[in-house]
Amino acid sequence: CVAGIGTTIAGECTLDDCVILSGNVTLHQYCHVGQWTLVQSGCRISKDVPPYSIMAGNPVEYHGVNAVVLQQHKNTSERVLRHIANAYRLIYQGNFSLQDAVQKIIDQVPMSEEIENIVAFVKESKRGIVK
């Protein structure tokens, strides 16, 4: 994991592998940040951040799949990146409850290790995910 200058991480936070927190990011107590995630500068996080995502802005919002890092360091295929993007499209752009979006991912998106990680992360989230 990488934490930029001025980043504040409250107690009991969980950072999965290969997380990048840019400068001046603030994580609220008990937040969970999923693997291969990029949180851009100045974000204040009070909910869980799902894996393979880019989060930016204040209030924080989903800004896409962390595709460049996944390709460079994990050798993720274009096909799997499209599947990750489709899963997040259902979560963030579909007009579904989070539970319905997860079910649609299971039904519609081809399963891979990455998709299984996203589904498990969302199902196990205690704080809810950044929307």
PDB file of C-alpha atoms in Angstrom:
ATOM      1  CA  CYS A   1       0.000   0.000   0.000  1.00  0.00           C
ATOM      2  CA  VAL A   2       1.017   3.592  -0.592  1.00  0.00           C
ATOM      3  CA  ALA A   3      -0.232   6.521   1.517  1.00  0.00           C
ATOM      4  CA  GLY A   4       0.483  10.056   0.358  1.00  0.00           C
ATOM      5  CA  ILE A   5       1.518  13.013   2.491  1.00  0.00           C
ATOM      6  CA  GLY A   6      -1.143  14.180   4.916  1.00  0.00           C
ATOM      7  CA  THR A   7      -3.234  11.013   4.655  1.00  0.00           C
ATOM      8  CA  THR A   8      -5.141  10.223   7.849  1.00  0.00           C
ATOM      9  CA  ILE A   9      -6.243   6.674   8.611  1.00  0.00           C
ATOM     10  CA  ALA A  10      -8.493   6.249  11.653  1.00  0.00           C
ATOM     11  CA  GLY A  11      -8.407   3.210  13.898  1.00  0.00           C
ATOM     12  CA  GLU A  12      -9.623  -0.217  12.833  1.00  0.00           C
ATOM     13  CA  CYS A  13      -9.434   0.562   9.082  1.00  0.00           C
ATOM     14  CA  THR A  14      -8.585  -2.294   6.724  1.00  0.00           C
ATOM     15  CA  LEU A  15      -6.471  -1.712   3.618  1.00  0.00           C
ATOM     16  CA  ASP A  16      -6.249  -4.651   1.240  1.00  0.00           C
ATOM     17  CA  ASP A  17      -3.214  -5.309  -0.974  1.00  0.00           C
ATOM     18  CA  CYS A  18      -1.919  -2.715  -3.434  1.00  0.00           C
ATOM     19  CA  VAL A  19      -4.083   0.227  -2.311  1.00  0.00           C
ATOM     20  CA  ILE A  20      -2.970   3.735  -3.290  1.00  0.00           C
ATOM     21  CA  LEU A  21      -4.142   6.630  -1.101  1.00  0.00           C
ATOM     22  CA  SER A  22      -3.067   9.947  -2.609  1.00  0.00           C
ATOM     23  CA  GLY A  23      -2.236  12.980  -0.479  1.00  0.00           C
ATOM     24  CA  ASN A  24      -4.605  14.307   2.170  1.00  0.00           C
ATOM     25  CA  VAL A  25      -7.033  11.383   2.035  1.00  0.00           C
ATOM     26  CA  THR A  26      -9.023  10.861   5.233  1.00  0.00           C
ATOM     27  CA  LEU A  27     -10.373   7.419   6.156  1.00  0.00           C
ATOM     28  CA  HIS A  28     -13.107   7.229   8.783  1.00  0.00           C
ATOM     29  CA  GLN A  29     -12.868   4.619  11.510  1.00  0.00           C
ATOM     30  CA  TYR A  30     -13.685   1.019  10.430  1.00  0.00           C
ATOM     31  CA  CYS A  31     -13.507   1.725   6.673  1.00  0.00           C
ATOM     32  CA  HIS A  32     -12.366  -1.082   4.392  1.00  0.00           C
ATOM     33  CA  VAL A  33     -10.520  -0.262   1.147  1.00  0.00           C
ATOM     34  CA  GLY A  34     -10.440  -3.085  -1.399  1.00  0.00           C
ATOM     35  CA  GLN A  35      -7.389  -4.313  -3.288  1.00  0.00           C
ATOM     36  CA  TRP A  36      -5.910  -2.448  -6.284  1.00  0.00           C
ATOM     37  CA  THR A  37      -7.891   0.705  -5.446  1.00  0.00           C
ATOM     38  CA  LEU A  38      -6.818   4.304  -6.060  1.00  0.00           C
ATOM     39  CA  VAL A  39      -8.263   7.020  -3.829  1.00  0.00           C
ATOM     40  CA  GLN A  40      -7.356  10.424  -5.241  1.00  0.00           C
ATOM     41  CA  SER A  41      -6.169  13.455  -3.271  1.00  0.00           C
ATOM     42  CA  GLY A  42      -8.404  15.129  -0.749  1.00  0.00           C
ATOM     43  CA  CYS A  43     -11.096  12.440  -0.545  1.00  0.00           C
ATOM     44  CA  ARG A  44     -12.892  11.906   2.733  1.00  0.00           C
ATOM     45  CA  ILE A  45     -13.961   8.279   2.958  1.00  0.00           C
ATOM     46  CA  SER A  46     -16.671   7.241   5.423  1.00  0.00           C
ATOM     47  CA  LYS A  47     -17.833   4.026   3.719  1.00  0.00           C
ATOM     48  CA  ASP A  48     -16.104   0.993   2.262  1.00  0.00           C
ATOM     49  CA  VAL A  49     -14.309   1.352  -1.091  1.00  0.00           C
ATOM     50  CA  PRO A  50     -14.714  -1.671  -3.398  1.00  0.00           C
ATOM     51  CA  PRO A  51     -11.698  -3.278  -5.113  1.00  0.00           C
ATOM     52  CA  TYR A  52     -10.219  -2.253  -8.496  1.00  0.00           C
ATOM     53  CA  SER A  53     -11.850   1.184  -8.398  1.00  0.00           C
ATOM     54  CA  ILE A  54     -10.805   4.813  -8.637  1.00  0.00           C
ATOM     55  CA  MET A  55     -12.485   7.177  -6.181  1.00  0.00           C
ATOM     56  CA  ALA A  56     -12.234  10.957  -6.423  1.00  0.00           C
ATOM     57  CA  GLY A  57     -13.904  14.202  -5.452  1.00  0.00           C
ATOM     58  CA  ASN A  58     -15.545  15.637  -2.405  1.00  0.00           C
ATOM     59  CA  PRO A  59     -18.033  14.188  -1.788  1.00  0.00           C
ATOM     60  CA  VAL A  60     -16.219  11.090  -2.948  1.00  0.00           C
ATOM     61  CA  GLU A  61     -17.572   9.299  -6.038  1.00  0.00           C
ATOM     62  CA  TYR A  62     -16.690   6.324  -8.213  1.00  0.00           C
ATOM     63  CA  HIS A  63     -14.581   7.459 -11.190  1.00  0.00           C
ATOM     64  CA  GLY A  64     -13.886   4.201 -12.989  1.00  0.00           C
ATOM     65  CA  VAL A  65     -11.810   1.047 -12.956  1.00  0.00           C
ATOM     66  CA  ASN A  66      -8.135   1.293 -11.968  1.00  0.00           C
ATOM     67  CA  ALA A  67      -7.303  -0.267 -15.349  1.00  0.00           C
ATOM     68  CA  VAL A  68      -3.776   1.074 -15.893  1.00  0.00           C
ATOM     69  CA  VAL A  69      -2.473  -0.293 -12.604  1.00  0.00           C
ATOM     70  CA  LEU A  70      -4.300  -3.603 -13.090  1.00  0.00           C
ATOM     71  CA  GLN A  71      -2.778  -4.032 -16.554  1.00  0.00           C
ATOM     72  CA  GLN A  72       0.738  -3.003 -15.560  1.00  0.00           C
ATOM     73  CA  HIS A  73       1.071  -4.887 -12.291  1.00  0.00           C
ATOM     74  CA  LYS A  74      -1.444  -7.714 -12.423  1.00  0.00           C
ATOM     75  CA  ASN A  75      -1.503  -8.352 -16.201  1.00  0.00           C
ATOM     76  CA  THR A  76      -5.294  -8.191 -16.224  1.00  0.00           C
ATOM     77  CA  SER A  77      -6.782  -8.870 -19.662  1.00  0.00           C
ATOM     78  CA  GLU A  78      -8.979  -6.394 -21.547  1.00  0.00           C
ATOM     79  CA  ARG A  79     -11.839  -8.889 -21.291  1.00  0.00           C
ATOM     80  CA  VAL A  80     -11.655  -9.010 -17.475  1.00  0.00           C
ATOM     81  CA  LEU A  81     -11.361  -5.203 -17.321  1.00  0.00           C
ATOM     82  CA  ARG A  82     -14.583  -4.947 -19.364  1.00  0.00           C
ATOM     83  CA  HIS A  83     -16.278  -7.366 -16.965  1.00  0.00           C
ATOM     84  CA  ILE A  84     -15.153  -5.289 -13.962  1.00  0.00           C
ATOM     85  CA  ALA A  85     -16.448  -2.129 -15.674  1.00  0.00           C
ATOM     86  CA  ASN A  86     -19.779  -3.854 -16.407  1.00  0.00           C
ATOM     87  CA  ALA A  87     -20.103  -4.924 -12.767  1.00  0.00           C
ATOM     88  CA  TYR A  88     -19.487  -1.379 -11.550  1.00  0.00           C
ATOM     89  CA  ARG A  89     -21.861   0.003 -14.178  1.00  0.00           C
ATOM     90  CA  LEU A  90     -24.611  -2.108 -12.603  1.00  0.00           C
ATOM     91  CA  ILE A  91     -23.701  -0.857  -9.115  1.00  0.00           C
ATOM     92  CA  TYR A  92     -23.123   2.824  -9.842  1.00  0.00           C
ATOM     93  CA  GLN A  93     -25.198   3.631 -12.933  1.00  0.00           C
ATOM     94  CA  GLY A  94     -28.057   1.159 -12.699  1.00  0.00           C
ATOM     95  CA  ASN A  95     -31.169   2.201 -10.853  1.00  0.00           C
ATOM     96  CA  PHE A  96     -31.021  -0.837  -8.585  1.00  0.00           C
ATOM     97  CA  SER A  97     -30.647  -1.387  -4.896  1.00  0.00           C
ATOM     98  CA  LEU A  98     -27.186  -2.639  -3.981  1.00  0.00           C
ATOM     99  CA  GLN A  99     -28.601  -6.102  -3.310  1.00  0.00           C
ATOM    100  CA  ASP A 100     -30.298  -6.186  -6.744  1.00  0.00           C
ATOM    101  CA  ALA A 101     -27.131  -4.917  -8.444  1.00  0.00           C
ATOM    102  CA  VAL A 102     -25.104  -7.726  -6.862  1.00  0.00           C
ATOM    103  CA  GLN A 103     -27.651 -10.284  -8.062  1.00  0.00           C
ATOM    104  CA  LYS A 104     -27.518  -8.824 -11.585  1.00  0.00           C
ATOM    105  CA  ILE A 105     -23.714  -9.064 -11.522  1.00  0.00           C
ATOM    106  CA  ILE A 106     -23.973 -12.730 -10.544  1.00  0.00           C
ATOM    107  CA  ASP A 107     -26.557 -13.356 -13.289  1.00  0.00           C
ATOM    108  CA  GLN A 108     -25.088 -11.245 -16.114  1.00  0.00           C
ATOM    109  CA  VAL A 109     -21.324 -10.799 -15.720  1.00  0.00           C
ATOM    110  CA  PRO A 110     -19.004 -13.750 -16.462  1.00  0.00           C
ATOM    111  CA  MET A 111     -17.362 -14.881 -13.237  1.00  0.00           C
ATOM    112  CA  SER A 112     -13.648 -14.418 -12.683  1.00  0.00           C
ATOM    113  CA  GLU A 113     -11.519 -14.010  -9.578  1.00  0.00           C
ATOM    114  CA  GLU A 114     -11.981 -10.230  -9.804  1.00  0.00           C
ATOM    115  CA  ILE A 115     -15.776 -10.369 -10.151  1.00  0.00           C
ATOM    116  CA  GLU A 116     -15.995 -12.838  -7.264  1.00  0.00           C
ATOM    117  CA  ASN A 117     -13.907 -10.414  -5.162  1.00  0.00           C
ATOM    118  CA  ILE A 118     -16.241  -7.515  -5.986  1.00  0.00           C
ATOM    119  CA  VAL A 119     -19.365  -9.537  -5.153  1.00  0.00           C
ATOM    120  CA  ALA A 120     -17.885 -10.822  -1.878  1.00  0.00           C
ATOM    121  CA  PHE A 121     -16.646  -7.345  -0.894  1.00  0.00           C
ATOM    122  CA  VAL A 122     -20.044  -5.725  -1.440  1.00  0.00           C
ATOM    123  CA  LYS A 123     -21.918  -8.520   0.336  1.00  0.00           C
ATOM    124  CA  GLU A 124     -19.561  -8.432   3.338  1.00  0.00           C
ATOM    125  CA  SER A 125     -19.413  -4.635   3.661  1.00  0.00           C
ATOM    126  CA  LYS A 126     -20.413  -3.505   7.135  1.00  0.00           C
ATOM    127  CA  ARG A 127     -20.495   0.253   6.431  1.00  0.00           C
ATOM    128  CA  GLY A 128     -21.975   0.100   2.933  1.00  0.00           C
ATOM    129  CA  ILE A 129     -19.939   1.131  -0.085  1.00  0.00           C
ATOM    130  CA  VAL A 130     -19.115   4.558  -1.444  1.00  0.00           C
ATOM    131  CA  LYS A 131     -21.868   5.481  -3.873  1.00  0.00           C
TER     132      LYS A 131
END
